[in-house]
CSV table of C-alpha atoms and ligand atoms in Angstrom, one decimal:
chain,number,residue,atom,x,y,z
A,13,MET,CA,0.0,0.0,0.0
A,14,THR,CA,1.2,3.5,-0.8
A,15,LYS,CA,2.7,5.1,2.3
A,16,LYS,CA,1.5,8.6,3.1
A,17,LEU,CA,4.0,11.0,4.6
A,18,LEU,CA,3.4,14.5,6.1
A,19,PHE,CA,6.6,16.7,5.9
A,20,VAL,CA,6.4,19.5,8.4
A,21,SER,CA,8.8,22.3,7.4
A,22,THR,CA,10.9,24.7,9.4
A,23,SER,CA,9.0,27.6,11.2
A,24,ILE,CA,11.8,30.2,10.7
A,25,GLY,CA,10.8,31.1,7.1
A,26,THR,CA,9.0,30.2,4.0
A,27,LEU,CA,10.4,27.4,1.8
A,28,GLY,CA,12.2,29.0,-1.1
A,29,SER,CA,13.3,32.1,0.9
A,30,GLY,CA,16.7,30.9,1.9
A,31,LEU,CA,16.1,31.7,5.6
A,32,GLY,CA,15.7,28.0,6.4
A,33,GLY,CA,19.3,27.4,5.1
A,34,GLY,CA,20.1,23.8,4.1
A,35,VAL,CA,16.8,22.5,5.4
A,36,GLU,CA,15.0,23.9,2.4
A,37,LEU,CA,17.0,21.9,-0.1
A,38,THR,CA,17.1,18.8,2.1
A,39,LEU,CA,13.3,18.7,2.4
A,40,ARG,CA,12.9,19.3,-1.3
A,41,ASN,CA,15.4,16.5,-2.2
A,42,ILE,CA,14.0,13.9,0.2
A,43,ALA,CA,10.4,14.7,-0.9
A,44,THR,CA,11.3,14.5,-4.6
A,45,GLU,CA,13.1,11.2,-4.2
A,46,LEU,CA,10.4,9.6,-2.1
A,47,VAL,CA,7.7,10.7,-4.5
A,48,GLN,CA,9.7,9.0,-7.3
A,49,ARG,CA,9.7,5.8,-5.1
A,50,GLY,CA,5.9,5.9,-4.9
A,51,TYR,CA,5.3,7.6,-1.6
A,52,ARG,CA,2.6,10.2,-1.3
A,53,VAL,CA,4.2,13.2,0.3
A,54,THR,CA,2.4,16.3,1.5
A,55,ILE,CA,4.4,19.3,2.7
A,56,VAL,CA,3.1,21.7,5.3
A,57,ALA,CA,5.0,25.0,5.6
A,58,PRO,CA,4.6,28.7,6.4
A,59,GLN,CA,2.3,30.7,4.2
A,60,GLY,CA,4.1,32.0,1.0
A,61,SER,CA,6.3,28.8,0.6
A,62,THR,CA,7.0,27.1,-2.6
A,63,ALA,CA,6.9,23.2,-2.8
A,64,TRP,CA,8.4,22.8,-6.2
A,65,GLY,CA,5.2,21.3,-7.6
A,66,MET,CA,4.5,18.9,-4.8
A,67,PRO,CA,1.3,19.0,-2.7
A,68,LEU,CA,1.6,22.0,-0.2
A,69,VAL,CA,-0.5,23.1,2.7
A,70,GLU,CA,0.4,26.7,3.7
A,71,ILE,CA,-0.1,27.8,7.3
A,72,ALA,CA,-0.3,31.4,8.4
A,73,GLY,CA,1.4,32.8,11.6
A,74,SER,CA,4.5,34.5,13.0
A,75,HIS,CA,7.9,32.9,12.3
A,76,GLN,CA,10.3,31.6,15.0
A,77,ILE,CA,13.6,33.3,15.4
A,78,SER,CA,16.7,31.2,14.4
A,79,ALA,CA,18.0,29.0,17.2
A,80,GLN,CA,21.7,29.8,16.3
A,81,THR,CA,21.2,33.4,17.3
A,82,GLN,CA,20.5,32.5,20.9
A,83,GLY,CA,22.7,31.5,23.9
A,84,ARG,CA,23.0,28.0,25.5
A,85,SER,CA,20.5,28.8,28.3
A,86,ALA,CA,18.0,30.6,26.1
A,87,PRO,CA,14.4,29.7,26.9
A,88,VAL,CA,11.8,28.6,24.4
A,89,VAL,CA,10.0,31.6,23.0
A,90,ILE,CA,6.8,31.2,21.1
A,91,PRO,CA,5.3,34.3,19.6
A,92,HIS,CA,1.7,35.4,19.3
A,93,ASN,CA,-0.1,33.5,16.5
A,94,SER,CA,2.9,31.3,16.1
A,95,VAL,CA,3.3,29.5,12.8
A,96,LEU,CA,5.1,26.7,14.6
A,97,ALA,CA,2.1,26.1,16.9
A,98,ASN,CA,-0.2,26.4,13.9
A,99,LEU,CA,1.8,23.9,11.8
A,100,TRP,CA,1.7,21.3,14.6
A,101,ASP,CA,-2.0,22.0,15.3
A,102,TYR,CA,-2.6,21.2,11.6
A,103,ALA,CA,-0.5,18.1,11.8
A,104,ARG,CA,-2.5,16.9,14.9
A,105,GLN,CA,-5.8,17.4,13.1
A,106,VAL,CA,-4.8,15.4,10.0
A,107,GLN,CA,-2.5,12.8,11.6
A,108,ASP,CA,-4.8,9.9,11.0
A,109,ASN,CA,-4.5,10.4,7.3
A,110,TYR,CA,-0.7,9.7,7.4
A,111,ASP,CA,1.6,6.7,8.1
A,112,LEU,CA,4.4,9.0,9.3
A,113,ILE,CA,5.0,12.6,10.1
A,114,VAL,CA,8.5,14.0,9.4
A,115,ASN,CA,9.7,17.0,11.4
A,116,PHE,CA,12.3,19.1,9.7
A,117,ALA,CA,12.3,21.9,12.3
A,118,TYR,CA,14.9,22.5,15.0
A,119,ASP,CA,12.2,23.6,17.4
A,120,TRP,CA,11.2,22.5,20.9
A,121,LEU,CA,7.5,22.2,20.3
A,122,PRO,CA,7.4,19.2,17.9
A,123,PHE,CA,9.7,17.2,20.3
A,124,TYR,CA,7.5,18.1,23.3
A,125,LEU,CA,4.3,17.2,21.4
A,126,THR,CA,5.6,13.8,20.1
A,127,PRO,CA,4.1,11.6,23.0
A,128,PHE,CA,0.8,13.3,22.5
A,129,PHE,CA,0.5,12.2,18.8
A,130,ASN,CA,-0.9,8.9,17.7
A,131,CYS,CA,1.0,9.0,14.4
A,132,ALA,CA,4.7,8.2,14.5
A,133,ILE,CA,7.0,11.2,14.1
A,134,ALA,CA,10.5,11.0,12.6
A,135,HIS,CA,12.7,14.0,13.5
A,136,LEU,CA,15.4,15.1,11.1
A,137,VAL,CA,17.6,17.3,13.3
A,138,SER,CA,19.4,19.8,11.1
A,139,MET,CA,21.8,21.4,13.7
A,140,GLY,CA,24.1,20.4,16.4
A,141,SER,CA,23.5,21.1,20.1
A,142,LEU,CA,22.7,24.7,20.7
A,143,THR,CA,20.6,25.1,23.8
A,144,ASP,CA,20.0,23.0,26.9
A,145,VAL,CA,16.3,23.1,26.5
A,146,MET,CA,16.5,21.6,23.0
A,147,ASP,CA,19.0,18.9,24.1
A,148,GLU,CA,16.6,17.9,26.9
A,149,ALA,CA,13.6,17.8,24.6
A,150,ILE,CA,15.4,15.8,21.9
A,151,ALA,CA,16.9,13.4,24.4
A,152,ARG,CA,13.5,12.6,25.9
A,153,VAL,CA,12.2,11.6,22.4
A,154,ALA,CA,15.4,9.6,21.7
A,155,THR,CA,14.7,7.6,24.8
A,156,GLN,CA,10.9,7.2,24.5
A,157,PHE,CA,10.9,6.6,20.8
A,158,PRO,CA,14.1,4.9,19.9
A,159,GLY,CA,15.4,5.3,16.3
A,160,THR,CA,13.3,8.4,15.5
A,161,ILE,CA,16.1,11.0,15.7
A,162,GLY,CA,17.9,11.4,12.4
A,163,VAL,CA,21.1,13.4,12.0
A,164,HIS,CA,23.3,14.5,9.0
A,165,SER,CA,26.8,13.7,10.3
A,166,TYR,CA,28.6,11.8,13.1
A,167,ALA,CA,30.2,15.1,14.2
A,168,GLN,CA,26.7,16.6,14.6
A,169,ALA,CA,25.5,13.6,16.7
A,170,GLN,CA,28.6,13.9,18.9
A,171,THR,CA,27.5,17.4,20.1
A,172,PHE,CA,24.5,15.7,21.8
A,173,PRO,CA,24.6,13.7,25.0
A,174,PHE,CA,22.5,11.1,23.2
A,175,ALA,CA,24.8,10.6,20.2
A,176,SER,CA,24.5,6.9,20.2
A,177,GLN,CA,20.8,7.1,19.8
A,178,CYS,CA,21.0,9.1,16.6
A,179,GLN,CA,20.4,7.6,13.1
A,180,TYR,CA,23.1,8.8,10.6
A,181,LEU,CA,21.6,9.9,7.3
A,182,GLY,CA,24.2,12.1,5.6
A,183,ASN,CA,22.4,14.0,2.9
A,184,GLY,CA,21.8,13.9,-0.9
A,185,ILE,CA,21.2,16.0,-3.9
A,186,ASP,CA,19.7,15.4,-7.4
A,187,LEU,CA,22.8,15.1,-9.5
A,188,SER,CA,20.8,15.9,-12.7
A,189,GLN,CA,20.6,19.4,-11.4
A,190,TYR,CA,24.4,19.9,-11.2
A,191,ASP,CA,26.6,20.0,-14.3
A,192,PHE,CA,30.2,18.8,-14.1
A,193,CYS,CA,32.7,21.5,-15.0
A,194,GLN,CA,36.2,20.2,-15.9
A,195,HIS,CA,37.9,23.6,-16.6
A,196,PRO,CA,37.2,26.3,-14.1
A,197,SER,CA,37.3,29.9,-15.5
A,198,ALA,CA,36.7,31.8,-12.3
A,199,GLY,CA,38.4,32.2,-8.9
A,200,LEU,CA,37.1,31.0,-5.5
A,201,ALA,CA,33.5,30.6,-4.2
A,202,TRP,CA,31.9,30.9,-0.8
A,203,VAL,CA,28.3,29.8,-0.5
A,204,GLY,CA,26.0,30.1,2.5
A,205,ARG,CA,23.8,32.3,4.7
A,206,ILE,CA,25.7,35.5,5.4
A,207,SER,CA,25.6,35.1,9.2
A,208,SER,CA,28.5,35.1,11.8
A,209,GLU,CA,28.4,31.3,12.6
A,210,LYS,CA,29.4,30.7,8.9
A,211,GLY,CA,32.8,32.5,9.3
A,212,LEU,CA,32.7,34.3,6.0
A,213,GLU,CA,35.4,36.7,7.1
A,214,ASP,CA,38.1,34.0,7.1
A,215,ALA,CA,37.3,33.2,3.4
A,216,VAL,CA,37.4,36.9,2.6
A,217,ALA,CA,40.7,37.3,4.3
A,218,ALA,CA,42.1,34.4,2.3
A,219,SER,CA,40.8,36.0,-0.9
A,220,GLN,CA,42.5,39.3,0.1
A,221,ILE,CA,45.8,37.6,0.9
A,222,THR,CA,46.0,35.6,-2.3
A,223,GLY,CA,44.4,38.3,-4.5
A,224,ILE,CA,42.2,35.6,-6.1
A,225,PRO,CA,38.6,36.9,-6.7
A,226,MET,CA,35.9,35.3,-4.8
A,227,LYS,CA,32.2,35.0,-5.6
A,228,ILE,CA,29.9,35.1,-2.5
A,229,MET,CA,26.4,33.5,-3.0
A,230,GLY,CA,23.7,33.2,-0.3
A,231,PHE,CA,20.9,34.6,1.7
A,232,MET,CA,21.7,38.0,3.3
A,233,GLU,CA,20.7,37.1,6.9
A,234,ASN,CA,22.9,39.6,8.8
A,235,LYS,CA,23.6,42.9,7.0
A,236,ALA,CA,25.6,44.4,9.8
A,237,TYR,CA,27.9,41.4,9.7
A,238,TRP,CA,28.4,41.8,6.0
A,239,GLN,CA,29.1,45.5,6.3
A,240,GLN,CA,31.7,44.8,9.0
A,241,ILE,CA,33.5,42.3,6.7
A,242,ASN,CA,33.6,44.9,3.9
A,243,GLN,CA,35.0,47.4,6.3
A,244,ASP,CA,37.6,45.0,7.6
A,245,TYR,CA,38.8,43.8,4.2
A,246,PRO,CA,38.4,46.7,1.9
A,247,ASN,CA,40.9,45.3,-0.7
A,248,ALA,CA,39.5,41.8,-0.9
A,249,PRO,CA,38.5,41.1,-4.6
A,250,ILE,CA,35.1,39.8,-3.6
A,251,HIS,CA,31.7,40.1,-5.3
A,252,TYR,CA,28.3,39.4,-3.7
A,253,GLU,CA,26.1,37.6,-6.3
A,254,GLY,CA,22.9,37.4,-4.2
A,255,PHE,CA,20.7,34.5,-3.2
A,256,LEU,CA,20.4,32.2,-6.3
A,257,GLU,CA,18.1,29.5,-7.4
A,258,THR,CA,19.8,26.1,-7.6
A,259,ALA,CA,20.1,26.2,-11.4
A,260,GLU,CA,22.0,29.5,-11.4
A,261,LEU,CA,23.9,28.7,-8.2
A,262,GLN,CA,25.4,25.5,-9.7
A,263,LYS,CA,26.3,27.3,-12.9
A,264,ARG,CA,28.3,30.1,-11.1
A,265,LEU,CA,29.7,27.7,-8.6
A,266,GLY,CA,30.8,25.1,-11.2
A,267,GLU,CA,33.2,27.5,-12.9
A,268,CYS,CA,35.1,28.2,-9.7
A,269,ARG,CA,38.4,26.6,-8.8
A,270,ALA,CA,37.4,25.8,-5.2
A,271,LEU,CA,34.7,26.4,-2.6
A,272,LEU,CA,35.9,27.7,0.8
A,273,VAL,CA,33.9,26.2,3.8
A,274,THR,CA,34.8,28.1,6.9
A,275,PRO,CA,32.1,27.6,9.7
A,276,ARG,CA,32.8,28.7,13.2
A,277,TRP,CA,30.2,26.2,14.6
A,278,VAL,CA,29.9,22.5,14.2
A,279,GLU,CA,28.2,22.5,10.9
A,280,ALA,CA,25.6,19.7,11.0
A,281,PHE,CA,26.4,18.8,7.3
A,282,GLY,CA,27.1,21.5,4.8
A,283,ASN,CA,24.9,21.1,1.7
A,284,VAL,CA,27.1,23.6,-0.1
A,285,ALA,CA,30.1,21.2,0.1
A,286,ILE,CA,28.3,18.4,-1.8
A,287,GLU,CA,26.8,20.9,-4.3
A,288,ALA,CA,30.3,22.1,-5.1
A,289,LEU,CA,31.7,18.6,-5.4
A,290,ALA,CA,28.9,17.6,-7.7
A,291,CYS,CA,30.0,20.3,-10.1
A,292,GLY,CA,33.6,19.1,-9.9
A,293,VAL,CA,34.6,21.9,-7.5
A,294,PRO,CA,36.9,20.8,-4.7
A,295,ALA,CA,36.1,22.1,-1.2
A,296,ILE,CA,38.6,23.6,1.2
A,297,ALA,CA,37.0,23.2,4.6
A,298,TYR,CA,37.9,23.5,8.2
A,299,ARG,CA,38.4,20.1,9.8
A,300,ARG,CA,35.3,20.4,11.9
A,301,GLY,CA,31.7,19.2,11.7
A,302,GLY,CA,30.0,17.7,8.7
A,303,PRO,CA,32.3,19.1,6.0
A,304,ALA,CA,35.2,17.2,7.6
A,305,GLU,CA,33.3,14.0,6.8
A,306,ILE,CA,32.5,15.0,3.3
A,307,VAL,CA,35.8,16.2,2.0
A,308,GLU,CA,38.7,13.7,1.7
A,309,ASP,CA,41.9,15.6,2.4
A,310,GLY,CA,44.1,15.9,-0.7
A,311,LYS,CA,41.6,14.1,-2.9
A,312,THR,CA,38.3,16.0,-3.1
A,313,GLY,CA,39.7,19.1,-1.5
A,314,PHE,CA,41.6,20.0,1.6
A,315,LEU,CA,40.9,19.9,5.3
A,316,VAL,CA,42.4,22.8,7.2
A,317,GLU,CA,43.0,23.5,10.8
A,318,PRO,CA,39.8,25.2,12.1
A,319,ASP,CA,39.9,29.0,12.1
A,320,SER,CA,43.3,29.1,10.3
A,321,VAL,CA,43.4,31.6,7.4
A,322,GLU,CA,47.0,30.6,6.7
A,323,GLY,CA,45.7,27.1,6.4
A,324,LEU,CA,43.2,28.2,3.8
A,325,VAL,CA,45.9,30.1,1.8
A,326,ALA,CA,48.2,27.1,1.9
A,327,ALA,CA,45.4,24.8,0.6
A,328,ILE,CA,44.5,27.2,-2.2
A,329,GLY,CA,48.1,26.9,-3.3
A,330,ARG,CA,47.7,23.2,-3.7
A,331,LEU,CA,44.6,23.1,-5.8
A,332,GLY,CA,46.5,21.8,-8.8
A,333,GLU,CA,46.8,18.4,-7.1
A,334,ILE,CA,43.0,17.8,-7.2
A,335,ASP,CA,41.3,15.8,-9.9
A,336,ARG,CA,37.8,17.4,-10.4
A,337,GLN,CA,36.3,14.1,-11.6
A,338,LEU,CA,37.0,12.5,-8.2
A,339,CYS,CA,35.0,15.3,-6.6
A,340,ARG,CA,31.9,14.5,-8.7
A,341,GLN,CA,32.4,10.8,-8.1
A,342,ARG,CA,32.4,11.4,-4.3
A,343,VAL,CA,28.8,12.7,-4.6
A,344,VAL,CA,27.7,10.0,-7.0
A,345,LYS,CA,28.8,7.3,-4.6
A,346,GLU,CA,27.7,8.8,-1.2
A,347,TYR,CA,25.5,11.8,-1.6
A,348,SER,CA,23.2,11.2,-4.6
A,349,ASN,CA,19.5,11.5,-4.0
A,350,GLN,CA,19.3,7.7,-4.5
A,351,ALA,CA,21.9,7.0,-1.8
A,352,MET,CA,20.1,9.4,0.5
A,353,GLY,CA,16.7,7.9,-0.4
A,354,ASP,CA,17.9,4.5,0.5
A,355,ARG,CA,19.1,5.6,3.9
A,356,VAL,CA,15.9,7.6,4.6
A,357,GLU,CA,13.6,4.7,3.5
A,358,HIS,CA,15.5,2.3,5.7
A,359,TRP,CA,15.1,4.8,8.6
A,360,PHE,CA,11.4,5.2,8.0
A,361,ASN,CA,10.9,1.4,7.7
A,362,ASP,CA,12.6,0.9,11.1
A,363,ILE,CA,10.4,3.5,12.7
A,364,LEU,CA,7.2,2.0,11.2
A,365,GLY,CA,8.4,-1.4,12.4
B,426,UDP,N1,21.7,28.3,-1.3
B,426,UDP,C1,20.9,28.7,-2.3
B,426,UDP,N2,21.3,29.8,-3.1
B,426,UDP,C2,22.4,30.5,-2.8
B,426,UDP,C3,23.2,30.1,-1.8
B,426,UDP,C4,22.9,28.9,-1.0
B,426,UDP,O1,19.9,28.0,-2.6
B,426,UDP,O2,22.6,31.5,-3.5
B,426,UDP,C5,21.4,27.1,-0.5
B,426,UDP,C6,22.2,25.9,-0.8
B,426,UDP,O3,21.7,25.1,-1.8
B,426,UDP,C7,22.2,25.1,0.5
B,426,UDP,C8,21.8,26.1,1.6
B,426,UDP,O4,21.5,27.4,0.9
B,426,UDP,O5,21.2,24.1,0.5
B,426,UDP,C9,22.8,26.3,2.7
B,426,UDP,O6,22.8,25.1,3.4
B,426,UDP,P1,24.0,24.6,4.3
B,426,UDP,O7,23.7,23.2,4.7
B,426,UDP,O8,25.3,24.7,3.5
B,426,UDP,O9,24.1,25.5,5.5
B,426,UDP,P2,22.9,26.1,6.6
B,426,UDP,O10,22.4,27.3,6.0
B,426,UDP,O11,21.9,25.0,6.7
B,426,UDP,O12,23.7,26.4,7.8
């Protein structure tokens, strides 16, 4: 019998806006792959979202603020007419029509509500440990509902006290959307939300030191942070290209010599790293979090001591050693939508018993 899945999106922004970061592409790719495998998927997301042609229920209400902007001991804050509360109220009402609900939000409420639902809930956790209250809420579900917590990397799982109870999923992309580029014609690339936990300033510093131009692509989350970087590195040959659709992103990214991945935090995965590799673009990444599991040092890019601009500069000097074909092959083997779909299906089957 056809399995029916309800995908509940993030509450911090609309799908397609960029505010949701990697979660947006992750949700899209998993949904697309499972639809191809015969599942019936409905996406429920904040009003104004796009669902790329898949069935979508839009829910009104005020968005949550991003978890990464708060401190360890921050309490849970739920605004008036909360879209998060409204999304989960909707899920509660329709739960009997579904075999499984999949939570894509890094929010306290869905974890708290899990025991009150009749329908099983799979939680795909998209960030590492950030606050005590979230750790506590996720840990409770991990214990009461074994196997229902999915993560993107081992490093991400290790940030939680319940690491051993997490299901490793990696991530995947639709390779048909990314063209392989053998001969780069441009300089460096940096892709991501412009926000301090992403460490953009280190990549800009490396661009200034080497004099190699760098394209910056991504959602402008923190303007003040961006202005500060421009003030601090006035001579860096950088250009902000805006927040781009996947088709345009992969085109401009593909012609670059390398992607710099410079997060300050333990990046749960780093979608941008596999997107670059898919185009044949090696990634130079800090040896920290998800990117350190994706990039093979000296083969599909370089792993650099975290927070070391000199390390980035040295790795840029070694780019000639990289075979761009191997970069693409890494994604074909490990991070295709098919590979991810297999892992996700296995996870769902385990949960559904
Ligand atoms: N992205 C995009 N257009 C851009 C730049 C980035 O669509 O111009 C997307 C990219 O495809 C990726 C996401 O933004 O899926 C960033 O996700 P990542 O996992 O790298 O980091 P996060 O934002 O989740 O911390």
